[in-house]
């Protein structure tokens, strides 16, 4: 997600981490590098300036200069300030009132409709007693109603829509009446967007707000839109007073710096992050976890959360032992990949792992996974344990046996070796992270 930014921080930090002494001068230099990294990542200019000033003041103040591990302290300072910049804590949804209304707004294509369904699924999971109604109030795009109905039926949540109605305010009103009459607890309202900010859209949203008195007005910002997202967020906030932001498309390769700036500019919390197209790909925004990801420390917080939901605990303890002893075999690889696959969108998981880059291009579609399984099952037990090296004639035999191309086998062997190597390095990374967190 933050590829280039993370790399810059990693370079800077590896230069600093062992430093026994730091002077005002090289603090100034480190601060300059932080500044360049953030600006390159598209973080808002004013946000960067303030951020960098805070770091500099504190570093020279005493946190860094007078400490016994100045390099480490500087890294910790950046880490802490980054967390503070993004709001420090998770901010849960505020669902108050008999029918709590969550109004979802933003520009077209930012991920509003998808986020409405994701929110419904999220509330369904975290507060299973709540009865949820989705309302299709985007009448700009005819397909938007269909899209929401489809998503709603996928997750078993009712959707209120009026195909013939042209006035979104009427639909909003009727949906609220239905929610009251049929004692729904939560009403999630999808609203219209435009390609650009415009007066008509803002007026419409102000009116919808008046009718519904939402307890949450969530602005949806796509991380892919750069600085525009910040300006748009500020404008929406001015007009309808948003209560928070949902960042979407964080699974893309966007320079997501702009997204980070939204909290500072609006002073409203970043509440959720969308990390994929599926309805399950939404999680509470956790500033600490985001700071970890930005600085390349891996997203341990979310990795553990997800793992708890999906992973067989005993099997992972067993696996961890094997990894430590470096007796990781092709069969273990298959097991491991099977578990990771179960955990959900693989790409989003990868980003949580420290040092994930090495795995970046492994394909995790069902088809590829089936191939992987067939290949490994076509190996002899000695091959699976790497007691017999898979040289070319063996690869050809395995390919034939499993009905795939030799290229597929080559790819698998390469993937396996990389994962094994990654795991070998893992304890190191863990120690590194612990060291930082313990400061
Ligand atoms: N990769 C990814 N795609 C997303 C995410 N959120 C939404 N999308 C996709 O982005 C496109 C636009 O989303 P949609 O909800 O229709 O946007 P809207 O116009 O604001 O309602 C759709 O194809 C979604 O599947 C996300 O977090 N990650
Ligand atoms: Mg939509």
PDB file of N, CA, C and O in Angstrom, residues 32-98:
ATOM      1  N   UNK A  32      14.538  16.107   7.687  1.00  0.00           N
ATOM      2  CA  UNK A  32      14.365  16.457   6.272  1.00  0.00           C
ATOM      3  C   UNK A  32      13.955  15.230   5.456  1.00  0.00           C
ATOM      4  O   UNK A  32      13.104  15.296   4.578  1.00  0.00           O
ATOM      5  N   UNK A  33      14.570  14.104   5.783  1.00  0.00           N
ATOM      6  CA  UNK A  33      14.222  12.876   5.048  1.00  0.00           C
ATOM      7  C   UNK A  33      12.781  12.446   5.311  1.00  0.00           C
ATOM      8  O   UNK A  33      12.093  11.968   4.417  1.00  0.00           O
ATOM      9  N   UNK A  34      12.346  12.623   6.559  1.00  0.00           N
ATOM     10  CA  UNK A  34      10.954  12.298   6.886  1.00  0.00           C
ATOM     11  C   UNK A  34      10.022  13.179   6.053  1.00  0.00           C
ATOM     12  O   UNK A  34       9.045  12.728   5.472  1.00  0.00           O
ATOM     13  N   UNK A  35      10.400  14.440   5.969  1.00  0.00           N
ATOM     14  CA  UNK A  35       9.593  15.403   5.220  1.00  0.00           C
ATOM     15  C   UNK A  35       9.472  15.032   3.746  1.00  0.00           C
ATOM     16  O   UNK A  35       8.383  15.017   3.180  1.00  0.00           O
ATOM     17  N   UNK A  36      10.600  14.679   3.153  1.00  0.00           N
ATOM     18  CA  UNK A  36      10.587  14.308   1.735  1.00  0.00           C
ATOM     19  C   UNK A  36       9.749  13.054   1.513  1.00  0.00           C
ATOM     20  O   UNK A  36       8.940  12.970   0.597  1.00  0.00           O
ATOM     21  N   UNK A  37       9.928  12.092   2.426  1.00  0.00           N
ATOM     22  CA  UNK A  37       9.185  10.838   2.276  1.00  0.00           C
ATOM     23  C   UNK A  37       7.686  11.103   2.298  1.00  0.00           C
ATOM     24  O   UNK A  37       6.937  10.582   1.468  1.00  0.00           O
ATOM     25  N   UNK A  38       7.248  11.929   3.233  1.00  0.00           N
ATOM     26  CA  UNK A  38       5.811  12.190   3.359  1.00  0.00           C
ATOM     27  C   UNK A  38       5.270  12.984   2.173  1.00  0.00           C
ATOM     28  O   UNK A  38       4.207  12.689   1.637  1.00  0.00           O
ATOM     29  N   UNK A  39       6.032  13.975   1.743  1.00  0.00           N
ATOM     30  CA  UNK A  39       5.583  14.767   0.595  1.00  0.00           C
ATOM     31  C   UNK A  39       5.495  13.905  -0.657  1.00  0.00           C
ATOM     32  O   UNK A  39       4.537  13.990  -1.418  1.00  0.00           O
ATOM     33  N   UNK A  40       6.491  13.033  -0.834  1.00  0.00           N
ATOM     34  CA  UNK A  40       6.472  12.136  -1.988  1.00  0.00           C
ATOM     35  C   UNK A  40       5.263  11.215  -1.955  1.00  0.00           C
ATOM     36  O   UNK A  40       4.764  10.804  -2.991  1.00  0.00           O
ATOM     37  N   UNK A  41       4.822  10.889  -0.760  1.00  0.00           N
ATOM     38  CA  UNK A  41       3.679   9.977  -0.643  1.00  0.00           C
ATOM     39  C   UNK A  41       2.365  10.726  -0.745  1.00  0.00           C
ATOM     40  O   UNK A  41       1.314  10.166  -0.502  1.00  0.00           O
ATOM     41  N   UNK A  42       2.445  12.010  -1.080  1.00  0.00           N
ATOM     42  CA  UNK A  42       1.235  12.774  -1.335  1.00  0.00           C
ATOM     43  C   UNK A  42       0.514  13.219  -0.063  1.00  0.00           C
ATOM     44  O   UNK A  42      -0.665  13.517  -0.082  1.00  0.00           O
ATOM     45  N   UNK A  43       1.226  13.221   1.041  1.00  0.00           N
ATOM     46  CA  UNK A  43       0.622  13.749   2.258  1.00  0.00           C
ATOM     47  C   UNK A  43       0.491  15.265   2.077  1.00  0.00           C
ATOM     48  O   UNK A  43       1.367  15.906   1.496  1.00  0.00           O
ATOM     49  N   UNK A  44      -0.594  15.794   2.547  1.00  0.00           N
ATOM     50  CA  UNK A  44      -0.899  17.215   2.389  1.00  0.00           C
ATOM     51  C   UNK A  44       0.235  18.107   2.910  1.00  0.00           C
ATOM     52  O   UNK A  44       0.785  17.873   3.991  1.00  0.00           O
ATOM     53  N   UNK A  45       0.568  19.134   2.145  1.00  0.00           N
ATOM     54  CA  UNK A  45       1.729  19.972   2.452  1.00  0.00           C
ATOM     55  C   UNK A  45       1.673  20.582   3.869  1.00  0.00           C
ATOM     56  O   UNK A  45       2.641  20.515   4.625  1.00  0.00           O
ATOM     57  N   UNK A  46       0.530  21.130   4.228  1.00  0.00           N
ATOM     58  CA  UNK A  46       0.423  21.735   5.562  1.00  0.00           C
ATOM     59  C   UNK A  46       0.544  20.706   6.664  1.00  0.00           C
ATOM     60  O   UNK A  46       1.130  20.960   7.715  1.00  0.00           O
ATOM     61  N   UNK A  47      -0.029  19.557   6.400  1.00  0.00           N
ATOM     62  CA  UNK A  47       0.040  18.479   7.389  1.00  0.00           C
ATOM     63  C   UNK A  47       1.501  18.064   7.604  1.00  0.00           C
ATOM     64  O   UNK A  47       1.958  17.895   8.726  1.00  0.00           O
ATOM     65  N   UNK A  48       2.231  17.965   6.498  1.00  0.00           N
ATOM     66  CA  UNK A  48       3.639  17.578   6.605  1.00  0.00           C
ATOM     67  C   UNK A  48       4.412  18.623   7.410  1.00  0.00           C
ATOM     68  O   UNK A  48       5.193  18.285   8.310  1.00  0.00           O
ATOM     69  N   UNK A  49       4.187  19.883   7.094  1.00  0.00           N
ATOM     70  CA  UNK A  49       4.943  20.932   7.783  1.00  0.00           C
ATOM     71  C   UNK A  49       4.723  20.880   9.286  1.00  0.00           C
ATOM     72  O   UNK A  49       5.678  20.924  10.066  1.00  0.00           O
ATOM     73  N   UNK A  50       3.460  20.749   9.677  1.00  0.00           N
ATOM     74  CA  UNK A  50       3.181  20.700  11.109  1.00  0.00           C
ATOM     75  C   UNK A  50       3.773  19.457  11.752  1.00  0.00           C
ATOM     76  O   UNK A  50       4.348  19.507  12.836  1.00  0.00           O
ATOM     77  N   UNK A  51       3.627  18.358  11.045  1.00  0.00           N
ATOM     78  CA  UNK A  51       4.135  17.079  11.543  1.00  0.00           C
ATOM     79  C   UNK A  51       5.640  17.156  11.790  1.00  0.00           C
ATOM     80  O   UNK A  51       6.152  16.810  12.847  1.00  0.00           O
ATOM     81  N   UNK A  52       6.327  17.651  10.790  1.00  0.00           N
ATOM     82  CA  UNK A  52       7.779  17.722  10.846  1.00  0.00           C
ATOM     83  C   UNK A  52       8.241  18.693  11.952  1.00  0.00           C
ATOM     84  O   UNK A  52       9.215  18.431  12.664  1.00  0.00           O
ATOM     85  N   UNK A  53       7.516  19.790  12.098  1.00  0.00           N
ATOM     86  CA  UNK A  53       7.873  20.727  13.177  1.00  0.00           C
ATOM     87  C   UNK A  53       7.738  20.092  14.549  1.00  0.00           C
ATOM     88  O   UNK A  53       8.582  20.294  15.422  1.00  0.00           O
ATOM     89  N   UNK A  54       6.669  19.338  14.712  1.00  0.00           N
ATOM     90  CA  UNK A  54       6.474  18.672  16.007  1.00  0.00           C
ATOM     91  C   UNK A  54       7.615  17.706  16.301  1.00  0.00           C
ATOM     92  O   UNK A  54       8.149  17.668  17.395  1.00  0.00           O
ATOM     93  N   UNK A  55       7.989  16.935  15.271  1.00  0.00           N
ATOM     94  CA  UNK A  55       9.054  15.957  15.448  1.00  0.00           C
ATOM     95  C   UNK A  55      10.350  16.663  15.823  1.00  0.00           C
ATOM     96  O   UNK A  55      11.063  16.276  16.740  1.00  0.00           O
ATOM     97  N   UNK A  56      10.640  17.710  15.093  1.00  0.00           N
ATOM     98  CA  UNK A  56      11.895  18.413  15.296  1.00  0.00           C
ATOM     99  C   UNK A  56      11.971  18.991  16.712  1.00  0.00           C
ATOM    100  O   UNK A  56      12.973  18.823  17.412  1.00  0.00           O
ATOM    101  N   UNK A  57      10.899  19.618  17.104  1.00  0.00           N
ATOM    102  CA  UNK A  57      10.851  20.213  18.432  1.00  0.00           C
ATOM    103  C   UNK A  57      11.096  19.178  19.522  1.00  0.00           C
ATOM    104  O   UNK A  57      11.923  19.354  20.410  1.00  0.00           O
ATOM    105  N   UNK A  58      10.382  18.082  19.389  1.00  0.00           N
ATOM    106  CA  UNK A  58      10.509  17.048  20.418  1.00  0.00           C
ATOM    107  C   UNK A  58      11.876  16.387  20.383  1.00  0.00           C
ATOM    108  O   UNK A  58      12.456  16.097  21.423  1.00  0.00           O
ATOM    109  N   UNK A  59      12.392  16.158  19.184  1.00  0.00           N
ATOM    110  CA  UNK A  59      13.673  15.460  19.060  1.00  0.00           C
ATOM    111  C   UNK A  59      14.775  16.295  19.677  1.00  0.00           C
ATOM    112  O   UNK A  59      15.625  15.799  20.421  1.00  0.00           O
ATOM    113  N   UNK A  60      14.748  17.586  19.376  1.00  0.00           N
ATOM    114  CA  UNK A  60      15.803  18.442  19.892  1.00  0.00           C
ATOM    115  C   UNK A  60      15.535  18.788  21.352  1.00  0.00           C
ATOM    116  O   UNK A  60      16.461  18.914  22.150  1.00  0.00           O
ATOM    117  N   UNK A  61      14.261  18.866  21.702  1.00  0.00           N
ATOM    118  CA  UNK A  61      13.873  19.127  23.088  1.00  0.00           C
ATOM    119  C   UNK A  61      14.637  18.241  24.045  1.00  0.00           C
ATOM    120  O   UNK A  61      15.629  18.648  24.616  1.00  0.00           O
ATOM    121  N   UNK A  62      14.232  17.021  24.174  1.00  0.00           N
ATOM    122  CA  UNK A  62      15.090  16.101  24.900  1.00  0.00           C
ATOM    123  C   UNK A  62      14.851  14.637  24.582  1.00  0.00           C
ATOM    124  O   UNK A  62      15.704  13.807  24.808  1.00  0.00           O
ATOM    125  N   UNK A  63      13.694  14.336  24.023  1.00  0.00           N
ATOM    126  CA  UNK A  63      13.353  12.929  23.810  1.00  0.00           C
ATOM    127  C   UNK A  63      14.484  12.165  23.136  1.00  0.00           C
ATOM    128  O   UNK A  63      14.765  11.026  23.485  1.00  0.00           O
ATOM    129  N   UNK A  64      15.133  12.778  22.182  1.00  0.00           N
ATOM    130  CA  UNK A  64      16.132  12.050  21.416  1.00  0.00           C
ATOM    131  C   UNK A  64      17.550  12.366  21.871  1.00  0.00           C
ATOM    132  O   UNK A  64      18.319  11.485  22.233  1.00  0.00           O
ATOM    133  N   UNK A  65      17.873  13.650  21.884  1.00  0.00           N
ATOM    134  CA  UNK A  65      19.259  14.048  22.148  1.00  0.00           C
ATOM    135  C   UNK A  65      19.792  13.501  23.455  1.00  0.00           C
ATOM    136  O   UNK A  65      20.929  13.066  23.543  1.00  0.00           O
ATOM    137  N   UNK A  66      18.948  13.523  24.481  1.00  0.00           N
ATOM    138  CA  UNK A  66      19.455  13.128  25.790  1.00  0.00           C
ATOM    139  C   UNK A  66      19.282  11.645  26.086  1.00  0.00           C
ATOM    140  O   UNK A  66      19.562  11.189  27.189  1.00  0.00           O
ATOM    141  N   UNK A  67      18.765  10.899  25.126  1.00  0.00           N
ATOM    142  CA  UNK A  67      18.531   9.488  25.436  1.00  0.00           C
ATOM    143  C   UNK A  67      19.777   8.653  25.145  1.00  0.00           C
ATOM    144  O   UNK A  67      20.685   9.089  24.445  1.00  0.00           O
ATOM    145  N   UNK A  68      19.781   7.449  25.702  1.00  0.00           N
ATOM    146  CA  UNK A  68      20.950   6.586  25.478  1.00  0.00           C
ATOM    147  C   UNK A  68      20.896   5.883  24.137  1.00  0.00           C
ATOM    148  O   UNK A  68      21.897   5.401  23.636  1.00  0.00           O
ATOM    149  N   UNK A  69      19.707   5.767  23.540  1.00  0.00           N
ATOM    150  CA  UNK A  69      19.600   5.166  22.214  1.00  0.00           C
ATOM    151  C   UNK A  69      18.931   6.161  21.271  1.00  0.00           C
ATOM    152  O   UNK A  69      17.773   6.000  20.893  1.00  0.00           O
ATOM    153  N   UNK A  70      19.667   7.195  20.892  1.00  0.00           N
ATOM    154  CA  UNK A  70      19.034   8.285  20.136  1.00  0.00           C
ATOM    155  C   UNK A  70      18.398   7.847  18.821  1.00  0.00           C
ATOM    156  O   UNK A  70      17.316   8.330  18.468  1.00  0.00           O
ATOM    157  N   UNK A  71      19.050   6.938  18.103  1.00  0.00           N
ATOM    158  CA  UNK A  71      18.497   6.500  16.820  1.00  0.00           C
ATOM    159  C   UNK A  71      17.135   5.869  17.021  1.00  0.00           C
ATOM    160  O   UNK A  71      16.151   6.218  16.360  1.00  0.00           O
ATOM    161  N   UNK A  72      17.093   4.929  17.964  1.00  0.00           N
ATOM    162  CA  UNK A  72      15.830   4.244  18.271  1.00  0.00           C
ATOM    163  C   UNK A  72      14.773   5.227  18.746  1.00  0.00           C
ATOM    164  O   UNK A  72      13.605   5.113  18.407  1.00  0.00           O
ATOM    165  N   UNK A  73      15.203   6.181  19.553  1.00  0.00           N
ATOM    166  CA  UNK A  73      14.245   7.154  20.079  1.00  0.00           C
ATOM    167  C   UNK A  73      13.648   8.009  18.967  1.00  0.00           C
ATOM    168  O   UNK A  73      12.489   8.355  19.006  1.00  0.00           O
ATOM    169  N   UNK A  74      14.474   8.305  17.998  1.00  0.00           N
ATOM    170  CA  UNK A  74      13.961   9.102  16.878  1.00  0.00           C
ATOM    171  C   UNK A  74      12.887   8.321  16.128  1.00  0.00           C
ATOM    172  O   UNK A  74      11.827   8.851  15.787  1.00  0.00           O
ATOM    173  N   UNK A  75      13.166   7.039  15.901  1.00  0.00           N
ATOM    174  CA  UNK A  75      12.198   6.186  15.207  1.00  0.00           C
ATOM    175  C   UNK A  75      10.900   6.117  16.004  1.00  0.00           C
ATOM    176  O   UNK A  75       9.804   6.237  15.476  1.00  0.00           O
ATOM    177  N   UNK A  76      11.049   5.952  17.300  1.00  0.00           N
ATOM    178  CA  UNK A  76       9.869   5.867  18.166  1.00  0.00           C
ATOM    179  C   UNK A  76       9.046   7.164  18.093  1.00  0.00           C
ATOM    180  O   UNK A  76       7.821   7.144  18.043  1.00  0.00           O
ATOM    181  N   UNK A  77       9.774   8.258  18.056  1.00  0.00           N
ATOM    182  CA  UNK A  77       9.105   9.563  17.989  1.00  0.00           C
ATOM    183  C   UNK A  77       8.266   9.682  16.716  1.00  0.00           C
ATOM    184  O   UNK A  77       7.110  10.108  16.752  1.00  0.00           O
ATOM    185  N   UNK A  78       8.859   9.279  15.586  1.00  0.00           N
ATOM    186  CA  UNK A  78       8.124   9.339  14.322  1.00  0.00           C
ATOM    187  C   UNK A  78       6.900   8.426  14.394  1.00  0.00           C
ATOM    188  O   UNK A  78       5.789   8.795  13.982  1.00  0.00           O
ATOM    189  N   UNK A  79       7.114   7.243  14.932  1.00  0.00           N
ATOM    190  CA  UNK A  79       6.036   6.264  15.081  1.00  0.00           C
ATOM    191  C   UNK A  79       4.899   6.854  15.923  1.00  0.00           C
ATOM    192  O   UNK A  79       3.732   6.846  15.513  1.00  0.00           O
ATOM    193  N   UNK A  80       5.241   7.386  17.071  1.00  0.00           N
ATOM    194  CA  UNK A  80       4.225   7.960  17.972  1.00  0.00           C
ATOM    195  C   UNK A  80       3.471   9.117  17.331  1.00  0.00           C
ATOM    196  O   UNK A  80       2.256   9.230  17.451  1.00  0.00           O
ATOM    197  N   UNK A  81       4.227   9.988  16.657  1.00  0.00           N
ATOM    198  CA  UNK A  81       3.584  11.162  16.058  1.00  0.00           C
ATOM    199  C   UNK A  81       2.666  10.768  14.903  1.00  0.00           C
ATOM    200  O   UNK A  81       1.641  11.393  14.678  1.00  0.00           O
ATOM    201  N   UNK A  82       3.087   9.721  14.195  1.00  0.00           N
ATOM    202  CA  UNK A  82       2.260   9.236  13.090  1.00  0.00           C
ATOM    203  C   UNK A  82       0.944   8.681  13.632  1.00  0.00           C
ATOM    204  O   UNK A  82      -0.133   8.909  13.068  1.00  0.00           O
ATOM    205  N   UNK A  83       1.030   7.978  14.743  1.00  0.00           N
ATOM    206  CA  UNK A  83      -0.183   7.445  15.380  1.00  0.00           C
ATOM    207  C   UNK A  83      -1.082   8.606  15.805  1.00  0.00           C
ATOM    208  O   UNK A  83      -2.284   8.609  15.548  1.00  0.00           O
ATOM    209  N   UNK A  84      -0.476   9.607  16.428  1.00  0.00           N
ATOM    210  CA  UNK A  84      -1.250  10.767  16.890  1.00  0.00           C
ATOM    211  C   UNK A  84      -1.903  11.484  15.701  1.00  0.00           C
ATOM    212  O   UNK A  84      -3.055  11.897  15.766  1.00  0.00           O
ATOM    213  N   UNK A  85      -1.142  11.599  14.612  1.00  0.00           N
ATOM    214  CA  UNK A  85      -1.648  12.279  13.417  1.00  0.00           C
ATOM    215  C   UNK A  85      -2.917  11.605  12.907  1.00  0.00           C
ATOM    216  O   UNK A  85      -3.832  12.247  12.408  1.00  0.00           O
ATOM    217  N   UNK A  86      -2.963  10.278  13.039  1.00  0.00           N
ATOM    218  CA  UNK A  86      -4.115   9.548  12.502  1.00  0.00           C
ATOM    219  C   UNK A  86      -5.184   9.312  13.553  1.00  0.00           C
ATOM    220  O   UNK A  86      -6.133   8.565  13.319  1.00  0.00           O
ATOM    221  N   UNK A  87      -5.013   9.923  14.723  1.00  0.00           N
ATOM    222  CA  UNK A  87      -6.103   9.905  15.692  1.00  0.00           C
ATOM    223  C   UNK A  87      -5.931   9.048  16.921  1.00  0.00           C
ATOM    224  O   UNK A  87      -6.853   8.922  17.714  1.00  0.00           O
ATOM    225  N   UNK A  88      -4.795   8.412  17.074  1.00  0.00           N
ATOM    226  CA  UNK A  88      -4.449   7.624  18.271  1.00  0.00           C
ATOM    227  C   UNK A  88      -5.246   6.340  18.475  1.00  0.00           C
ATOM    228  O   UNK A  88      -4.689   5.264  18.542  1.00  0.00           O
ATOM    229  N   UNK A  89      -6.566   6.471  18.584  1.00  0.00           N
ATOM    230  CA  UNK A  89      -7.333   5.269  18.938  1.00  0.00           C
ATOM    231  C   UNK A  89      -8.351   4.887  17.877  1.00  0.00           C
ATOM    232  O   UNK A  89      -8.728   5.703  17.049  1.00  0.00           O
ATOM    233  N   UNK A  90      -8.801   3.639  17.964  1.00  0.00           N
ATOM    234  CA  UNK A  90      -9.929   3.227  17.125  1.00  0.00           C
ATOM    235  C   UNK A  90     -11.157   4.009  17.559  1.00  0.00           C
ATOM    236  O   UNK A  90     -11.324   4.290  18.743  1.00  0.00           O
ATOM    237  N   UNK A  91     -11.997   4.383  16.599  1.00  0.00           N
ATOM    238  CA  UNK A  91     -13.224   5.097  16.954  1.00  0.00           C
ATOM    239  C   UNK A  91     -14.413   4.282  16.484  1.00  0.00           C
ATOM    240  O   UNK A  91     -14.706   4.257  15.298  1.00  0.00           O
ATOM    241  N   UNK A  92     -15.066   3.605  17.390  1.00  0.00           N
ATOM    242  CA  UNK A  92     -16.174   2.755  16.963  1.00  0.00           C
ATOM    243  C   UNK A  92     -17.362   3.563  16.457  1.00  0.00           C
ATOM    244  O   UNK A  92     -17.432   4.777  16.662  1.00  0.00           O
ATOM    245  N   UNK A  93     -18.285   2.890  15.798  1.00  0.00           N
ATOM    246  CA  UNK A  93     -19.499   3.547  15.310  1.00  0.00           C
ATOM    247  C   UNK A  93     -20.324   4.018  16.483  1.00  0.00           C
ATOM    248  O   UNK A  93     -20.388   3.368  17.511  1.00  0.00           O
ATOM    249  N   UNK A  94     -20.956   5.173  16.295  1.00  0.00           N
ATOM    250  CA  UNK A  94     -21.808   5.698  17.345  1.00  0.00           C
ATOM    251  C   UNK A  94     -23.259   5.500  16.891  1.00  0.00           C
ATOM    252  O   UNK A  94     -23.753   6.247  16.069  1.00  0.00           O
ATOM    253  N   UNK A  95     -23.889   4.478  17.428  1.00  0.00           N
ATOM    254  CA  UNK A  95     -25.246   4.185  16.999  1.00  0.00           C
ATOM    255  C   UNK A  95     -26.221   4.553  18.115  1.00  0.00           C
ATOM    256  O   UNK A  95     -26.402   3.794  19.048  1.00  0.00           O
ATOM    257  N   UNK A  96     -26.776   5.740  18.015  1.00  0.00           N
ATOM    258  CA  UNK A  96     -27.700   6.107  19.085  1.00  0.00           C
ATOM    259  C   UNK A  96     -29.114   6.340  18.532  1.00  0.00           C
ATOM    260  O   UNK A  96     -29.315   6.457  17.334  1.00  0.00           O
ATOM    261  N   UNK A  97     -30.094   6.381  19.427  1.00  0.00           N
ATOM    262  CA  UNK A  97     -31.479   6.580  18.991  1.00  0.00           C
ATOM    263  C   UNK A  97     -32.166   5.256  18.711  1.00  0.00           C
ATOM    264  O   UNK A  97     -31.516   4.214  18.631  1.00  0.00           O
ATOM    265  N   UNK A  98     -33.480   5.338  18.568  1.00  0.00           N
ATOM    266  CA  UNK A  98     -34.257   4.134  18.287  1.00  0.00           C
ATOM    267  C   UNK A  98     -33.901   3.547  16.942  1.00  0.00           C
ATOM    268  O   UNK A  98     -33.629   2.368  16.813  1.00  0.00           O
TER     269      UNK A  98
END
